[in-house]
Amino acid sequence: MTRRTVRIAMNGVTGRMGYRQHLLRSILAIREQGGLDLGDGSALWPEPVLVGRRDLALKTIAERHGLDEWTTDLDAVLADPGVDVYFDSQITSAREDALRKAVAAGKHIYTEKPTATGLDGALALARLADEAGVRHGVVQDKLFLPGLLKLRRLVEGGFFGRILSVRGEFGYWVFEGDWQEAQRPSWNYRAEDGGGIVVDMFPHWEYVLHNLFGRVTSVQAHAATHIPRRRDERGEPYEATADDSAYGVFELEGGVVAQINSSWAVRVHRDELVEFQVDGTEGSAVAGLRRCRAQHRSSTPKPVWNPDLPATESFREQWQEVPDNGEFANGFKAQWELFLRHVVLGTPYDWDLLAGARGVQLAELGLRSSAEGRRLSVPELSL
Ligand SMILES: NC(=O)c1ccc[n+]([C@@H]2O[C@H](COP(=O)([O-])OP(=O)(O)OC[C@H]3O[C@@H](n4cnc5c(N)ncnc54)[C@H](O)[C@@H]3O)[C@@H](O)[C@H]2O)c1
């Protein structure tokens, strides 16, 4: 098989997502499998150039994985005509500037969400990228999770009949950092650094709802900061200025009502860290990250409300496991592969900067809805 190289500047690889999901589980995993088979007798070989702020941290990662190229000079990397793609998984507030520079330098763009800190910036990026004629993609990893792929199979197979509602439950306890270390970075809890659960999670909910059930047409959200003081990576106390929980109701095109709770201040009594229950006239399903269980109307039991007696039925056992019927790759890697094919072969790719802007729009309107205490409609975006 002949080898074709694509050089990717990866900015933010010292971070949680950049290192584990994008470098290790995606780009290096593609290399371990011998490259990406392009189906024409050639394999695409991703060559990462690690970009960041701390030379030593980058060098350590490069050496650990046998990589040759790293730099703290973003401008130089963007000026290098040999670099094809710019990827960004930096802290959210640093993203828009870097993406603008990369577009101006004519690089194809692949980026974590949210693409910008406000809708105007997100839309401007999408326009600039189109005008520059570069290809662009935004991470929408949840769509590629086994649980949601099985849920999509049920939707596309008509299992639900008319879909009525979606209820999502996401979250876990993020430690305050005083007596046990926090498992998320402290900037996530500072609004001035681009933190907050609405900004973080509403972009995910937008593309999940949009792709599976219909475009979000209105939002009513209540955001809260349940834990107002936390300790940072150095053990120093700080004020949590961003929301750590959000309770949202979304109306979708076609009339489906979705209600999603997102929280970093909740203890898990669920099978998975995120679960969506979908109820339809013909059947219901509960999908998590990996599993999906369904109950058809023909096998729906008839529970009787009687608080005077203990429950005699095991409700969870009344559901049927939806089988895998195939192997699922890591969701981030699956999307990287589609994006790289799009870059080199021009294959269709829908999850672009305009799609990313919809996520930013929903987060912005969600926060405004919460601040103003009212339901807001979500206008359809176009460029
Ligand atoms: N797709 C997903 O499921 C998912 C999940 C979590 C986070 N994210 C997104 O990924 C991005 C990175 O999140 P993370 O959890 O990896 O964060 P992180 O704090 O672990 O990493 C942040 C990265 O940005 C760099 N950086 C640049 N400027 C910085 C600054 N001024 N302060 C601190 N770091 C700076 C850091 O060096 C580091 O490489 C965010 O935009 C976030 O929204 C996506």
Coordinates of C-alpha atoms and ligand atoms in Angstrom, one line a residue:
M1 CA 0.0 0.0 0.0
T2 CA 1.4 3.4 -0.9
R3 CA 1.5 6.0 1.8
R4 CA 0.3 9.6 1.6
T5 CA 1.1 11.9 4.5
V6 CA -1.1 14.6 6.1
R7 CA 0.6 17.0 8.5
I8 CA -1.6 18.1 11.3
A9 CA -0.7 20.9 13.7
M10 CA -2.3 19.9 17.0
N11 CA -2.7 22.7 19.5
G12 CA -3.7 21.8 23.1
V13 CA -2.3 18.3 23.2
T14 CA -1.1 18.7 26.8
G15 CA -4.7 19.0 27.8
R16 CA -7.1 16.3 28.9
M17 CA -9.0 16.0 25.6
G18 CA -6.1 16.9 23.3
Y19 CA -3.8 14.2 24.7
R20 CA -6.1 11.3 25.5
Q21 CA -8.8 11.4 22.9
H22 CA -7.3 13.2 20.0
L23 CA -3.6 12.4 20.1
L24 CA -3.6 8.9 21.7
R25 CA -6.9 7.4 20.9
S26 CA -7.3 9.0 17.4
I27 CA -4.2 10.1 15.6
L28 CA -1.7 7.6 17.2
A29 CA -4.3 4.9 17.0
I30 CA -4.7 5.5 13.2
R31 CA -0.9 5.2 12.9
E32 CA -0.9 2.0 14.9
Q33 CA -3.4 0.5 12.4
G34 CA -1.0 1.4 9.5
G35 CA -2.7 4.6 8.6
L36 CA -6.2 5.3 7.2
D37 CA -7.1 3.1 4.3
L38 CA -8.3 5.4 1.5
G39 CA -9.7 2.5 -0.5
D40 CA -7.6 3.2 -3.6
G41 CA -4.6 1.2 -2.6
S42 CA -3.1 4.0 -0.5
A43 CA -3.1 4.8 3.2
L44 CA -3.2 8.2 4.7
W45 CA -0.5 8.7 7.4
P46 CA -1.2 11.5 9.9
E47 CA 2.0 13.3 11.0
P48 CA 1.3 15.4 14.1
V49 CA 3.2 18.6 14.9
L50 CA 2.6 19.2 18.6
V51 CA 1.8 22.8 19.4
G52 CA 1.5 24.4 22.8
R53 CA 2.8 26.9 25.4
R54 CA 5.3 24.7 27.3
D55 CA 8.3 23.4 25.5
L56 CA 9.1 20.7 28.1
A57 CA 5.6 19.4 28.2
L58 CA 5.5 19.0 24.4
K59 CA 8.9 17.4 24.3
T60 CA 8.0 14.9 26.9
I61 CA 4.9 13.9 25.0
A62 CA 6.8 13.8 21.7
E63 CA 9.5 11.6 23.2
R64 CA 7.0 9.3 24.9
H65 CA 5.4 8.5 21.6
G66 CA 8.4 8.7 19.2
L67 CA 7.2 11.9 17.5
D68 CA 9.7 14.3 15.9
E69 CA 8.0 17.7 15.7
W70 CA 6.8 20.0 18.4
T71 CA 6.8 23.8 18.8
T72 CA 5.6 26.7 21.0
D73 CA 5.5 29.0 17.9
L74 CA 2.0 28.8 16.5
D75 CA 2.7 31.5 13.9
A76 CA 5.7 29.6 12.5
V77 CA 3.7 26.4 12.2
L78 CA 0.9 28.2 10.4
A79 CA 3.4 29.8 8.1
D80 CA 4.8 26.3 7.1
P81 CA 3.2 25.4 3.8
G82 CA 3.9 21.7 4.6
V83 CA 1.2 21.8 7.4
D84 CA -2.2 20.8 5.9
V85 CA -4.6 20.8 8.9
Y86 CA -4.8 22.9 12.1
F87 CA -6.5 21.2 15.0
D88 CA -7.5 23.0 18.2
S89 CA -8.2 21.5 21.6
Q90 CA -7.0 24.5 23.7
I91 CA -9.0 26.1 26.5
T92 CA -12.2 27.5 24.9
S93 CA -11.3 31.2 25.3
A94 CA -8.1 30.8 23.3
R95 CA -9.8 29.1 20.3
E96 CA -11.3 31.7 18.2
D97 CA -8.1 33.7 17.7
A98 CA -6.1 30.6 16.8
L99 CA -8.7 29.4 14.4
R100 CA -8.9 32.8 12.6
K101 CA -5.1 32.7 12.1
A102 CA -5.2 29.2 10.8
V103 CA -8.0 30.0 8.3
A104 CA -6.0 33.1 7.2
A105 CA -3.0 30.8 6.7
G106 CA -5.2 28.6 4.4
K107 CA -5.1 25.5 6.7
H108 CA -8.0 23.0 6.9
I109 CA -9.6 23.3 10.3
Y110 CA -10.6 20.6 12.8
T111 CA -11.6 21.8 16.2
E112 CA -13.0 21.0 19.6
K113 CA -16.3 22.6 20.6
P114 CA -17.4 25.2 21.4
T115 CA -15.8 26.9 18.4
A116 CA -16.0 30.4 19.9
T117 CA -17.2 32.1 23.0
G118 CA -20.1 33.9 21.2
L119 CA -22.4 33.3 18.3
D120 CA -21.0 36.2 16.3
G121 CA -17.5 34.9 16.5
A122 CA -18.6 31.3 15.7
L123 CA -20.5 32.4 12.6
A124 CA -17.7 34.7 11.4
L125 CA -15.3 31.7 11.6
A126 CA -17.7 29.6 9.5
R127 CA -17.9 32.4 6.9
L128 CA -14.2 33.0 6.8
A129 CA -13.4 29.3 6.4
D130 CA -15.9 29.0 3.5
E131 CA -14.5 32.1 1.8
A132 CA -11.0 30.8 2.2
G133 CA -12.1 27.5 0.6
V134 CA -10.6 25.4 3.4
R135 CA -12.3 22.3 4.7
H136 CA -13.6 22.4 8.3
G137 CA -15.0 20.2 10.9
V138 CA -16.0 20.4 14.6
V139 CA -15.8 17.5 17.1
Q140 CA -19.3 16.0 17.7
D141 CA -18.1 12.8 19.3
K142 CA -21.3 11.9 21.1
L143 CA -22.9 11.0 17.8
F144 CA -20.3 8.2 17.3
L145 CA -20.8 6.6 20.7
P146 CA -22.1 3.0 20.6
G147 CA -25.2 3.8 22.7
L148 CA -26.2 6.7 20.4
L149 CA -25.4 4.7 17.2
K150 CA -27.8 2.0 18.4
L151 CA -30.4 4.7 19.3
R152 CA -30.0 6.1 15.8
R153 CA -30.6 2.7 14.4
L154 CA -33.9 2.5 16.3
V155 CA -34.9 6.0 15.1
E156 CA -34.1 5.2 11.5
G157 CA -35.8 1.8 11.7
G158 CA -39.1 3.5 12.8
F159 CA -39.1 1.7 16.1
F160 CA -40.6 4.6 18.1
G161 CA -43.6 5.5 16.0
R162 CA -44.2 9.2 16.7
I163 CA -41.4 10.4 19.1
L164 CA -42.9 12.3 22.0
S165 CA -40.1 13.2 24.3
V166 CA -36.5 12.8 25.2
R167 CA -35.1 13.1 28.7
G168 CA -31.4 13.3 29.2
E169 CA -29.5 13.0 32.5
F170 CA -25.9 13.9 32.4
G171 CA -23.4 14.4 35.2
Y172 CA -21.3 13.3 38.1
W173 CA -19.8 14.8 41.2
V174 CA -16.7 16.9 40.4
F175 CA -14.7 17.2 43.6
E176 CA -14.3 20.6 45.1
G177 CA -10.5 20.3 45.2
D178 CA -10.2 20.7 49.0
W179 CA -10.1 17.2 50.4
Q180 CA -9.9 15.4 47.1
E181 CA -8.4 16.7 43.9
A182 CA -10.9 18.0 41.3
Q183 CA -11.1 15.7 38.2
R184 CA -11.7 18.6 35.8
P185 CA -9.6 21.7 35.1
S186 CA -10.4 24.8 37.3
W187 CA -11.0 27.1 34.2
N188 CA -14.2 25.0 33.7
Y189 CA -15.7 26.8 36.8
R190 CA -14.6 30.4 35.8
A191 CA -16.9 32.2 33.4
E192 CA -14.1 34.7 32.5
D193 CA -12.0 31.7 31.2
G194 CA -14.8 30.3 29.0
G195 CA -16.0 27.8 31.7
G196 CA -19.5 26.7 32.7
I197 CA -21.6 23.7 32.1
V198 CA -24.0 25.4 29.7
V199 CA -21.2 26.5 27.4
D200 CA -19.6 23.0 27.7
M201 CA -22.6 20.8 27.3
F202 CA -25.3 22.6 25.4
P203 CA -23.2 22.4 22.2
H204 CA -23.3 18.6 22.7
W205 CA -27.0 18.6 23.3
E206 CA -27.6 20.7 20.2
Y207 CA -26.0 18.3 17.8
V208 CA -27.4 15.1 19.5
L209 CA -31.0 16.4 19.4
H210 CA -30.6 17.9 16.0
N211 CA -29.0 14.9 14.4
L212 CA -31.3 12.3 16.0
F213 CA -34.7 14.0 16.5
G214 CA -34.8 17.5 14.9
R215 CA -33.5 21.0 15.1
V216 CA -33.9 22.8 18.5
T217 CA -36.4 25.6 18.0
S218 CA -36.7 26.9 21.6
V219 CA -34.8 26.7 24.9
Q220 CA -35.8 27.3 28.4
A221 CA -32.9 26.9 30.9
H222 CA -32.2 27.3 34.5
A223 CA -28.4 27.5 35.2
A224 CA -27.1 27.3 38.7
T225 CA -23.8 27.5 40.5
H226 CA -24.3 25.0 43.3
I227 CA -20.7 25.0 44.5
P228 CA -19.6 28.6 44.7
R229 CA -16.0 28.0 46.0
R230 CA -13.5 25.5 44.7
R231 CA -9.7 24.9 44.9
D232 CA -7.6 24.9 41.8
E233 CA -4.7 22.7 40.5
R234 CA -2.4 24.3 43.0
G235 CA -4.8 23.9 45.9
E236 CA -5.6 27.7 46.0
P237 CA -9.2 28.6 46.7
Y238 CA -11.1 30.5 44.0
E239 CA -14.7 31.7 43.3
A240 CA -16.6 29.6 40.9
T241 CA -18.1 32.3 38.6
A242 CA -19.6 29.9 36.1
D243 CA -22.6 27.6 36.3
D244 CA -22.0 24.0 37.3
S245 CA -25.5 22.7 36.7
A246 CA -28.2 23.4 34.0
Y247 CA -31.8 22.3 33.8
G248 CA -33.0 22.7 30.2
V249 CA -36.2 22.2 28.2
F250 CA -35.9 22.2 24.5
E251 CA -38.6 22.1 21.8
L252 CA -37.6 20.5 18.6
E253 CA -38.8 20.8 15.0
G254 CA -41.6 18.2 14.6
G255 CA -42.9 18.7 18.1
V256 CA -40.6 16.5 20.2
V257 CA -40.0 17.9 23.7
A258 CA -36.5 17.3 25.2
Q259 CA -35.5 17.9 28.8
I260 CA -31.9 17.5 29.8
N261 CA -30.3 17.9 33.2
S262 CA -26.6 18.6 33.1
S263 CA -24.6 18.7 36.4
W264 CA -21.2 18.5 37.9
A265 CA -22.8 18.5 41.4
V266 CA -24.8 15.3 41.2
R267 CA -24.0 11.8 42.4
V268 CA -24.6 9.0 39.9
H269 CA -27.5 6.6 40.4
R270 CA -27.7 5.6 36.8
D271 CA -26.0 2.9 34.7
E272 CA -23.9 5.4 32.7
L273 CA -22.7 9.0 33.0
V274 CA -25.1 10.2 30.4
E275 CA -28.4 8.5 29.6
F276 CA -31.2 9.6 27.2
Q277 CA -34.7 8.1 27.5
V278 CA -36.8 8.4 24.3
D279 CA -40.5 7.7 24.5
G280 CA -42.6 7.2 21.4
T281 CA -46.1 5.9 20.6
E282 CA -44.7 2.5 19.5
G283 CA -41.9 2.1 21.9
S284 CA -39.3 3.6 24.2
A285 CA -35.5 3.3 24.6
V286 CA -32.8 4.3 27.0
A287 CA -29.4 4.9 25.5
G288 CA -26.2 5.6 27.3
L289 CA -22.6 5.9 26.2
R290 CA -22.4 2.2 25.3
R291 CA -25.7 0.5 25.9
C292 CA -29.1 0.9 24.6
R293 CA -32.2 -0.8 25.9
A294 CA -35.7 -0.8 24.4
Q295 CA -39.3 -1.6 25.3
H296 CA -41.9 -2.1 22.6
R297 CA -45.5 -1.2 23.2
S298 CA -46.4 -4.8 22.8
S299 CA -44.3 -5.7 25.8
T300 CA -45.0 -2.7 27.9
P301 CA -46.2 -3.9 31.4
K302 CA -49.1 -2.2 33.1
P303 CA -47.7 -0.8 36.4
V304 CA -50.4 0.0 39.0
W305 CA -49.7 2.9 41.4
N306 CA -50.0 1.7 44.9
P307 CA -47.7 3.4 47.5
D308 CA -49.0 1.1 50.2
L309 CA -47.2 -1.9 48.8
P310 CA -43.5 -2.5 48.0
A311 CA -42.7 -2.6 44.3
T312 CA -43.0 -6.2 43.1
E313 CA -41.7 -5.7 39.6
S314 CA -38.1 -5.1 38.5
F315 CA -38.7 -2.3 36.0
R316 CA -35.2 -2.4 34.5
E317 CA -35.5 -6.1 33.7
Q318 CA -38.5 -5.4 31.5
W319 CA -36.3 -3.9 28.8
Q320 CA -34.5 -5.6 25.9
E321 CA -30.9 -5.0 25.1
V322 CA -30.3 -3.6 21.6
P323 CA -27.5 -5.7 20.2
D324 CA -24.2 -4.2 18.9
N325 CA -24.4 -6.0 15.5
G326 CA -20.9 -4.8 14.7
E327 CA -17.8 -3.3 16.2
F328 CA -17.7 0.3 17.4
A329 CA -14.5 2.4 17.1
N330 CA -13.6 5.1 19.6
G331 CA -16.0 8.0 18.7
F332 CA -13.3 10.6 18.4
K333 CA -11.2 8.4 16.1
A334 CA -14.3 7.5 14.0
Q335 CA -14.9 11.2 13.4
W336 CA -11.2 12.1 12.8
E337 CA -11.2 9.4 10.1
L338 CA -14.3 10.9 8.4
F339 CA -12.8 14.3 8.6
L340 CA -9.4 13.3 7.1
R341 CA -11.2 11.5 4.2
H342 CA -13.2 14.7 3.7
V343 CA -9.9 16.7 3.5
V344 CA -8.1 14.4 1.1
L345 CA -10.9 12.9 -0.9
G346 CA -13.6 15.6 -0.6
T347 CA -16.2 13.1 0.8
P348 CA -19.3 14.8 2.3
Y349 CA -19.0 16.0 5.8
D350 CA -21.8 17.8 7.7
W351 CA -20.3 18.5 11.1
D352 CA -18.7 21.7 10.1
L353 CA -18.2 25.2 11.6
L354 CA -21.8 26.2 10.8
A355 CA -22.9 23.1 12.8
G356 CA -20.5 24.2 15.5
A357 CA -22.0 27.7 15.5
R358 CA -25.4 26.1 16.3
G359 CA -24.0 24.7 19.5
V360 CA -22.6 28.1 20.5
Q361 CA -25.9 29.6 19.7
L362 CA -27.8 27.2 21.9
A363 CA -25.4 27.8 24.8
E364 CA -25.7 31.6 24.4
L365 CA -29.5 31.4 24.3
G366 CA -29.5 28.9 27.2
L367 CA -27.6 31.3 29.4
R368 CA -29.8 34.3 28.3
S369 CA -32.9 32.2 29.0
S370 CA -31.7 31.5 32.5
A371 CA -30.7 35.1 33.2
E372 CA -34.0 36.5 31.9
G373 CA -36.1 33.7 33.3
R374 CA -38.0 33.0 30.1
R375 CA -38.2 30.7 27.1
L376 CA -36.4 31.8 24.0
S377 CA -36.8 30.8 20.4
V378 CA -33.8 29.5 18.5
P379 CA -33.6 31.0 15.0
E380 CA -32.3 28.8 12.2
L381 CA -28.8 29.8 11.3
S382 CA -27.4 30.3 7.8
L383 CA -24.3 31.9 6.5
Ligands
LIG1 N1 -15.7 16.7 22.9 C1 -15.8 16.6 24.2 O1 -16.4 15.7 24.7 C2 -15.1 17.5 25.2 C3 -14.9 17.2 26.5 C4 -14.2 18.0 27.3 C5 -13.7 19.2 26.8 N2 -13.9 19.5 25.5 C6 -13.3 20.8 25.0 O2 -11.9 20.6 24.8 C7 -11.3 21.8 25.1 C8 -10.1 21.5 26.1 O3 -10.7 21.0 27.3 P1 -9.8 20.1 28.3 O4 -10.8 19.5 29.3 O5 -8.9 19.2 27.5 O6 -9.0 21.3 29.0 P2 -7.5 21.2 29.6 O7 -7.4 22.3 30.6 O8 -7.2 19.8 30.1 O9 -6.6 21.5 28.4 C9 -6.5 22.8 27.9 C10 -5.3 22.9 26.8 O10 -5.3 24.3 26.4 C11 -4.0 24.8 26.6 N3 -4.1 26.3 26.9 C12 -3.9 27.3 26.0 N4 -4.1 28.5 26.6 C13 -4.4 28.2 27.9 C14 -4.6 29.1 29.0 N5 -4.6 30.4 28.9 N6 -4.9 28.5 30.2 C15 -5.0 27.1 30.3 N7 -4.7 26.3 29.3 C16 -4.4 26.8 28.1 C17 -3.4 24.0 27.7 O11 -2.0 24.0 27.6 C18 -4.0 22.6 27.4 O12 -3.2 22.0 26.4 C19 -12.3 22.8 25.6 O13 -12.7 23.7 24.6 C20 -13.5 21.9 25.9 O14 -14.8 22.6 25.7 C21 -14.6 18.7 24.7

